[in-house]
């Protein structure tokens, strides 16, 4: 006997929660974002709802559950907010309202202190089909993000340059390989201990015929003087233009600033978050994994009184970043606020 659709959907949400709670696993931001959108699409298509208000409530409930399961995975909250804004826009489109709904809401907030949500409670014809169609377009955007960024590589990488990077990023890998089809350049990769993701990137670049050198993290400052530019990936772009990037990115950016080397960050739009880093909220911002990569468990008896932390991420302030390269082109850190306002609705900041 087939399970009811809502019961099947609940099981999928719980399965995704379990996936997110695997703390010692570094999840792919792309996979997390794609699974979140697919889940939101199923909520739209398989649950019973009569209005945009009811649909957004169901999405928020599921989204909040996912965010609480792993607060450091910003891609979940980002995609839930994107889908909520899609619902608002499609509702406005179906009832024939102006596209400048955000401006109207902002004016209403200034005058009355709260946004008038009454119109979202009215049933609208064809809303489900419109929302699902736009979600499919969002999935296409996610899928084409890396290739759109890679297509801009020749504008930023020139012949005979020395590029430094760190860690492993699929987007950076695609970016460098796209440039290597027409340009000859050298790549220096910091190995990014203790995960050593840099070695994985170096191997894949070398297999593609790119001249690649792996260095230890401690050699970054010494080598930086002969580098032309630094190109890195990131886990999340915060609302102020700062980065939540792999451990070691901060020292790389500091060394680049000391030598006046530009730092380029390749990041698809789904990584842009409306959230800020709060200094007192490190537990939500960062992700602490098992310390055995830093200090082996077999050495524990000799250092029994030492408490070892192994954080996954670094925060890189926006003043250390020169340019963001996203699906839609290059943006300065000072322009990130504008991208955020285009991607998300102000009322969805708190799920």
XYZ file of C-alpha atoms in Angstrom:
351
model
C 0.000 0.000 0.000
C 1.449 3.378 -1.038
C 2.192 5.930 1.663
C 0.276 9.222 1.712
C 2.213 11.993 -0.019
C 2.549 14.148 3.122
C 3.902 11.200 5.137
C 6.433 10.471 2.388
C 7.420 14.146 2.370
C 7.949 14.123 6.156
C 10.307 11.170 5.767
C 12.288 13.081 3.120
C 12.605 16.090 5.430
C 13.802 13.839 8.269
C 16.269 12.128 5.924
C 17.688 15.506 4.881
C 17.966 16.527 8.550
C 19.992 13.367 9.247
C 22.270 14.152 6.288
C 22.872 17.690 7.574
C 23.641 16.481 11.096
C 26.665 14.446 9.965
C 29.066 16.826 11.695
C 32.348 15.273 10.631
C 31.380 15.509 6.992
C 31.938 18.671 4.956
C 28.846 18.909 2.787
C 28.958 20.305 -0.727
C 27.155 23.677 -0.743
C 25.805 22.927 -4.211
C 24.341 19.556 -3.148
C 22.772 21.122 -0.058
C 21.272 23.993 -2.078
C 19.906 21.693 -4.780
C 18.355 19.254 -2.292
C 16.735 22.171 -0.441
C 15.099 23.536 -3.615
C 13.921 20.049 -4.630
C 12.382 19.615 -1.173
C 10.648 23.010 -1.357
C 9.303 22.059 -4.801
C 7.834 18.855 -3.353
C 6.222 20.829 -0.528
C 4.618 23.042 -3.172
C 3.442 20.167 -5.372
C 2.519 17.447 -2.856
C 0.968 19.269 0.118
C -2.473 20.802 0.330
C -2.546 24.585 0.521
C -5.038 27.188 -0.604
C -3.050 30.437 -0.599
C 0.472 31.833 -0.867
C 0.403 32.569 2.861
C -0.272 28.905 3.682
C 2.381 27.691 1.244
C 5.002 30.059 2.707
C 4.096 28.877 6.212
C 4.719 25.240 5.229
C 8.018 26.174 3.603
C 9.103 28.127 6.679
C 8.308 25.253 9.037
C 10.362 22.787 6.981
C 13.109 25.371 6.377
C 13.451 26.208 10.063
C 13.773 22.512 10.895
C 16.558 22.101 8.327
C 18.419 25.244 9.437
C 18.315 24.169 13.091
C 19.728 20.765 12.128
C 22.951 22.360 10.840
C 23.145 26.165 11.367
C 26.564 26.388 9.681
C 25.094 25.259 6.314
C 23.942 28.674 5.100
C 22.908 27.317 1.686
C 19.784 25.788 3.283
C 18.486 29.105 4.622
C 19.531 30.900 1.435
C 17.474 28.597 -0.782
C 14.435 28.640 1.511
C 14.502 32.450 1.377
C 14.923 32.429 -2.410
C 11.879 30.172 -2.769
C 9.848 32.353 -0.383
C 10.627 35.406 -2.513
C 9.710 33.441 -5.654
C 6.325 32.667 -4.058
C 5.741 36.346 -3.254
C 6.683 37.457 -6.779
C 4.585 34.814 -8.518
C 1.612 35.657 -6.303
C 1.960 39.325 -7.263
C 2.301 38.370 -10.929
C -0.783 36.121 -10.891
C -3.013 38.819 -9.385
C -1.571 41.453 -11.727
C 0.209 43.586 -9.146
C 3.318 45.647 -9.848
C 6.718 43.940 -9.775
C 7.836 46.624 -7.277
C 6.166 44.736 -4.436
C 9.207 45.170 -2.177
C 9.023 48.969 -2.513
C 5.335 48.959 -1.611
C 6.016 46.728 1.404
C 8.874 48.974 2.520
C 6.669 52.089 2.335
C 3.905 50.281 4.223
C 6.407 49.263 6.907
C 7.552 52.886 7.338
C 3.985 54.169 7.620
C 2.289 51.427 9.636
C 5.093 49.477 11.305
C 4.300 46.143 9.662
C 3.820 44.710 6.191
C 0.280 44.051 5.026
C 0.179 40.296 4.438
C -3.603 40.035 3.959
C -3.352 39.752 0.172
C -1.277 36.559 0.480
C -4.191 34.774 2.178
C -6.403 35.030 -0.907
C -6.540 31.968 -3.215
C -4.982 32.602 -6.629
C -5.419 30.599 -9.818
C -2.327 29.071 -11.454
C -0.082 29.998 -8.494
C 1.173 26.431 -8.004
C 2.207 26.020 -11.627
C 3.947 29.415 -11.699
C 5.889 28.760 -8.489
C 7.019 25.305 -9.621
C 8.088 26.649 -13.032
C 10.192 29.384 -11.404
C 11.721 26.842 -9.011
C 12.771 24.803 -12.050
C 14.475 27.924 -13.393
C 16.246 28.282 -10.032
C 17.473 24.683 -10.324
C 18.810 25.476 -13.809
C 20.610 28.498 -12.336
C 22.195 26.284 -9.664
C 23.311 23.747 -12.245
C 24.828 26.346 -14.559
C 26.473 28.446 -11.839
C 29.997 26.992 -12.124
C 30.006 27.088 -15.934
C 28.797 30.710 -15.974
C 31.615 31.684 -13.623
C 34.163 29.678 -15.637
C 33.121 31.511 -18.814
C 34.542 34.711 -17.294
C 37.991 33.194 -16.648
C 39.743 34.753 -19.664
C 38.767 38.237 -18.425
C 40.716 37.728 -15.205
C 43.601 35.328 -15.966
C 46.320 36.333 -18.426
C 49.275 34.496 -19.974
C 52.391 33.837 -17.858
C 50.661 34.783 -14.608
C 51.260 33.025 -11.298
C 47.982 32.232 -9.528
C 47.751 31.168 -5.891
C 44.814 29.294 -4.426
C 44.063 27.102 -1.422
C 41.815 24.179 -0.580
C 39.509 22.506 -3.070
C 36.631 24.232 -4.842
C 34.827 22.804 -7.868
C 34.086 26.339 -9.024
C 37.752 27.405 -8.834
C 38.777 24.166 -10.577
C 36.375 24.875 -13.462
C 37.518 28.533 -13.553
C 41.227 27.646 -13.836
C 40.643 24.859 -16.370
C 38.559 27.176 -18.558
C 41.383 29.739 -18.605
C 43.993 27.034 -19.300
C 42.354 26.185 -22.650
C 43.734 29.420 -24.112
C 46.298 30.714 -21.624
C 49.526 29.350 -20.143
C 49.973 30.142 -16.466
C 51.248 28.602 -13.254
C 49.172 27.690 -10.218
C 50.499 27.486 -6.655
C 48.204 25.595 -4.289
C 48.417 25.793 -0.494
C 47.700 22.296 0.796
C 45.209 23.495 3.477
C 46.136 21.222 6.368
C 44.712 19.315 8.164
C 42.128 18.483 5.458
C 44.773 18.657 2.665
C 42.092 19.567 0.141
C 44.679 21.586 -1.744
C 46.458 18.391 -2.751
C 43.229 17.143 -4.353
C 42.879 20.344 -6.390
C 46.557 20.250 -7.426
C 46.196 16.670 -8.657
C 43.164 17.523 -10.811
C 44.818 20.627 -12.279
C 48.026 18.733 -13.075
C 46.027 16.009 -14.820
C 44.638 18.742 -17.084
C 48.136 19.866 -18.057
C 48.303 22.974 -15.864
C 51.697 23.669 -14.272
C 50.922 23.223 -10.572
C 53.005 23.447 -7.398
C 51.835 22.403 -3.924
C 53.205 24.304 -0.932
C 52.694 24.038 2.810
C 50.466 26.582 4.502
C 53.461 28.021 6.364
C 55.118 28.941 3.025
C 52.228 31.123 1.793
C 53.715 34.434 2.978
C 57.163 33.662 1.568
C 55.818 32.724 -1.886
C 53.219 35.497 -2.098
C 55.705 38.101 -3.405
C 55.969 36.319 -6.781
C 52.201 35.792 -7.191
C 50.079 37.918 -9.561
C 46.675 37.203 -8.045
C 44.920 34.979 -5.529
C 41.782 33.095 -6.610
C 39.814 31.174 -3.988
C 36.414 29.612 -3.479
C 34.250 30.031 -0.407
C 31.547 28.256 1.553
C 29.409 31.382 2.095
C 29.484 35.083 1.271
C 28.123 36.997 4.257
C 25.861 40.057 3.901
C 28.709 42.521 4.568
C 30.911 41.000 1.840
C 32.969 38.894 4.267
C 33.642 35.213 3.681
C 33.023 32.010 5.527
C 35.831 30.130 3.802
C 37.952 27.048 4.432
C 40.382 27.274 7.339
C 43.537 29.046 6.190
C 41.809 31.500 3.852
C 42.245 34.374 6.312
C 46.027 34.067 6.479
C 46.130 33.775 2.668
C 44.125 36.996 2.273
C 46.253 38.803 4.874
C 49.459 37.813 3.067
C 47.952 38.981 -0.238
C 47.015 42.362 1.244
C 50.543 42.826 2.660
C 51.986 42.321 -0.838
C 49.142 44.276 -2.561
C 47.990 41.187 -4.474
C 44.327 41.191 -5.637
C 42.091 38.502 -4.115
C 39.322 37.147 -6.365
C 36.540 34.987 -4.945
C 34.552 32.617 -7.190
C 31.099 32.118 -5.677
C 27.746 31.228 -7.228
C 24.700 33.256 -6.169
C 23.335 30.500 -3.909
C 26.296 31.128 -1.572
C 25.308 34.763 -0.938
C 23.678 34.936 2.482
C 21.679 37.763 4.135
C 23.259 36.842 7.481
C 26.148 38.514 9.293
C 28.878 37.093 11.506
C 28.276 37.877 15.169
C 31.425 37.559 17.292
C 29.433 35.964 20.131
C 27.795 33.381 17.836
C 30.790 31.325 16.698
C 28.967 28.039 17.347
C 26.433 28.854 14.632
C 28.982 30.392 12.255
C 31.675 27.748 12.442
C 31.797 23.980 12.380
C 34.047 22.056 14.765
C 35.088 18.564 13.648
C 37.002 15.751 15.357
C 40.547 16.815 16.346
C 42.275 13.575 15.298
C 43.534 15.223 12.069
C 45.381 17.797 14.182
C 46.414 15.571 17.060
C 46.194 11.803 16.805
C 44.103 9.976 19.392
C 47.101 7.747 20.103
C 48.922 10.806 21.474
C 46.069 11.604 23.834
C 47.685 10.026 26.896
C 50.626 12.436 26.640
C 48.492 15.564 26.296
C 45.480 14.607 28.378
C 45.052 18.158 29.732
C 45.041 19.826 26.314
C 41.717 20.758 24.719
C 42.100 20.670 20.907
C 39.713 22.550 18.600
C 39.585 21.779 14.878
C 37.435 24.465 13.179
C 36.544 24.026 9.517
C 36.010 27.676 8.559
C 37.732 31.058 8.714
C 36.080 34.458 8.544
C 37.714 36.716 5.949
C 36.737 40.411 6.370
C 35.445 42.236 3.263
C 38.369 44.688 3.219
C 40.687 41.797 2.259
C 38.625 40.915 -0.851
C 39.130 42.668 -4.185
C 36.384 41.161 -6.366
C 33.598 38.578 -6.279
C 32.977 36.616 -9.484
C 29.421 35.224 -9.552
C 26.998 33.902 -12.187
C 26.132 37.450 -13.221
C 29.649 38.926 -13.360
C 32.102 40.683 -11.082
C 31.032 42.626 -7.976
C 32.975 44.599 -5.389
C 32.443 43.691 -1.697
C 30.673 47.033 -1.184
C 28.039 45.985 -3.763
C 27.070 42.722 -2.039
C 24.265 44.409 -0.097
C 22.560 45.218 -3.412
C 22.770 41.626 -4.640
C 21.354 40.424 -1.309
C 18.388 42.806 -1.591
C 17.662 41.481 -5.096
C 17.861 37.830 -4.033
C 15.866 37.869 -0.788
C 12.858 39.626 0.699
C 13.442 41.642 3.889
C 10.607 39.852 5.743
C 12.202 36.442 5.201
C 15.485 37.206 6.986
C 14.212 35.429 10.104
C 12.622 32.131 9.136
